[in-house]
XYZ file of C-alpha atoms in Angstrom:
113
model
C 9.561 50.681 -12.042
C 11.660 47.825 -13.398
C 12.341 46.539 -9.892
C 8.592 46.446 -9.139
C 8.022 44.480 -12.351
C 10.704 41.991 -11.351
C 9.173 41.656 -7.880
C 5.744 41.019 -9.451
C 7.284 38.379 -11.790
C 8.994 36.685 -8.852
C 5.764 36.708 -6.820
C 3.946 35.106 -9.781
C 6.647 32.480 -10.146
C 6.560 31.746 -6.414
C 2.772 31.296 -6.516
C 3.151 28.820 -9.441
C 5.848 26.906 -7.567
C 3.777 26.746 -4.398
C 0.889 25.350 -6.474
C 3.198 22.732 -7.969
C 4.541 21.807 -4.529
C 1.004 21.429 -3.217
C 0.168 19.184 -6.176
C 3.272 17.034 -5.548
C 2.386 16.629 -1.865
C -1.188 15.659 -2.789
C 0.020 13.126 -5.350
C 2.504 11.612 -2.927
C -0.224 11.206 -0.316
C -2.476 9.540 -2.928
C 0.329 7.145 -3.894
C 0.997 6.190 -0.289
C -2.746 5.735 0.478
C -3.825 4.005 -2.749
C -0.770 2.037 -3.884
C 1.642 1.440 -1.020
C -0.832 0.880 1.784
C -1.968 -2.771 1.860
C -5.726 -3.158 2.165
C -8.444 -5.686 2.543
C -9.135 -7.052 -0.982
C -12.931 -6.665 -0.717
C -14.092 -3.694 -2.764
C -16.754 -2.641 -0.237
C -14.244 -2.652 2.629
C -10.665 -1.688 1.673
C -9.654 -1.390 5.369
C -5.874 -0.817 5.639
C -3.740 -3.350 7.479
C -0.324 -2.260 8.746
C 0.367 -4.383 11.759
C 1.708 -7.644 10.219
C 4.862 -8.511 12.099
C 5.229 -12.168 11.206
C 3.110 -15.188 11.864
C 0.318 -16.771 9.855
C -0.001 -15.565 6.246
C -3.719 -16.363 6.262
C -5.037 -12.998 7.345
C -8.500 -11.866 8.418
C -9.772 -8.350 7.992
C -10.607 -6.745 11.307
C -13.423 -4.764 9.690
C -15.353 -7.164 7.417
C -13.976 -10.583 8.394
C -12.608 -11.339 4.906
C -9.983 -14.080 4.910
C -7.176 -13.174 2.535
C -3.625 -14.174 1.534
C -0.755 -12.032 2.857
C 1.307 -12.961 -0.215
C -1.026 -12.107 -3.126
C -3.872 -10.362 -1.257
C -6.499 -12.721 -2.789
C -9.932 -12.708 -1.183
C -10.339 -16.265 0.100
C -13.745 -15.992 1.656
C -13.926 -16.958 5.302
C -10.594 -18.853 5.534
C -7.363 -18.328 3.592
C -5.258 -21.195 5.016
C -5.717 -23.615 2.089
C -4.957 -20.856 -0.466
C -1.874 -19.590 1.410
C -0.358 -23.056 1.618
C -0.479 -23.336 -2.194
C -0.233 -19.705 -3.273
C 2.144 -19.342 -6.259
C 3.353 -16.012 -4.838
C 4.216 -17.487 -1.434
C 8.071 -17.567 -1.358
C 8.080 -20.460 1.196
C 7.797 -24.161 0.294
C 4.322 -25.139 -0.993
C 1.986 -27.230 1.076
C 3.264 -26.189 4.465
C 4.095 -22.513 4.156
C 1.535 -20.868 6.370
C 3.823 -18.996 8.777
C 6.722 -16.679 8.140
C 8.626 -13.675 9.321
C 8.102 -10.074 8.432
C 11.130 -10.344 6.068
C 9.370 -13.136 4.127
C 6.175 -11.002 4.060
C 8.174 -8.070 2.589
C 9.712 -10.414 -0.018
C 6.266 -11.615 -1.041
C 5.094 -7.975 -1.391
C 8.094 -7.102 -3.544
C 7.381 -10.100 -5.780
C 3.701 -9.159 -5.952
C 4.462 -5.639 -7.132
């Protein structure tokens, strides 16, 4: 009988651990989707953007047309160029820093976080 009790205890422990693992997986997915995935800054849109590979830091949402800054993710209305050139979070020189590499984009995101 003692062996059956131990098996029952181990099955209970396994069920608890599987529940914890499922919770961890769910939380990890939420972190990736809500925190690490860059999105359009407009509340009604929030479309993800993942294809920046260098170029102009004045971005435009493919879904709603919002112009926004790749450095600080500010909603700039229709056109983000003026903002990007003077954005305090843009790691490139002010006034002419509209274009950069993916490495500069990653640096800006690290500074933003």
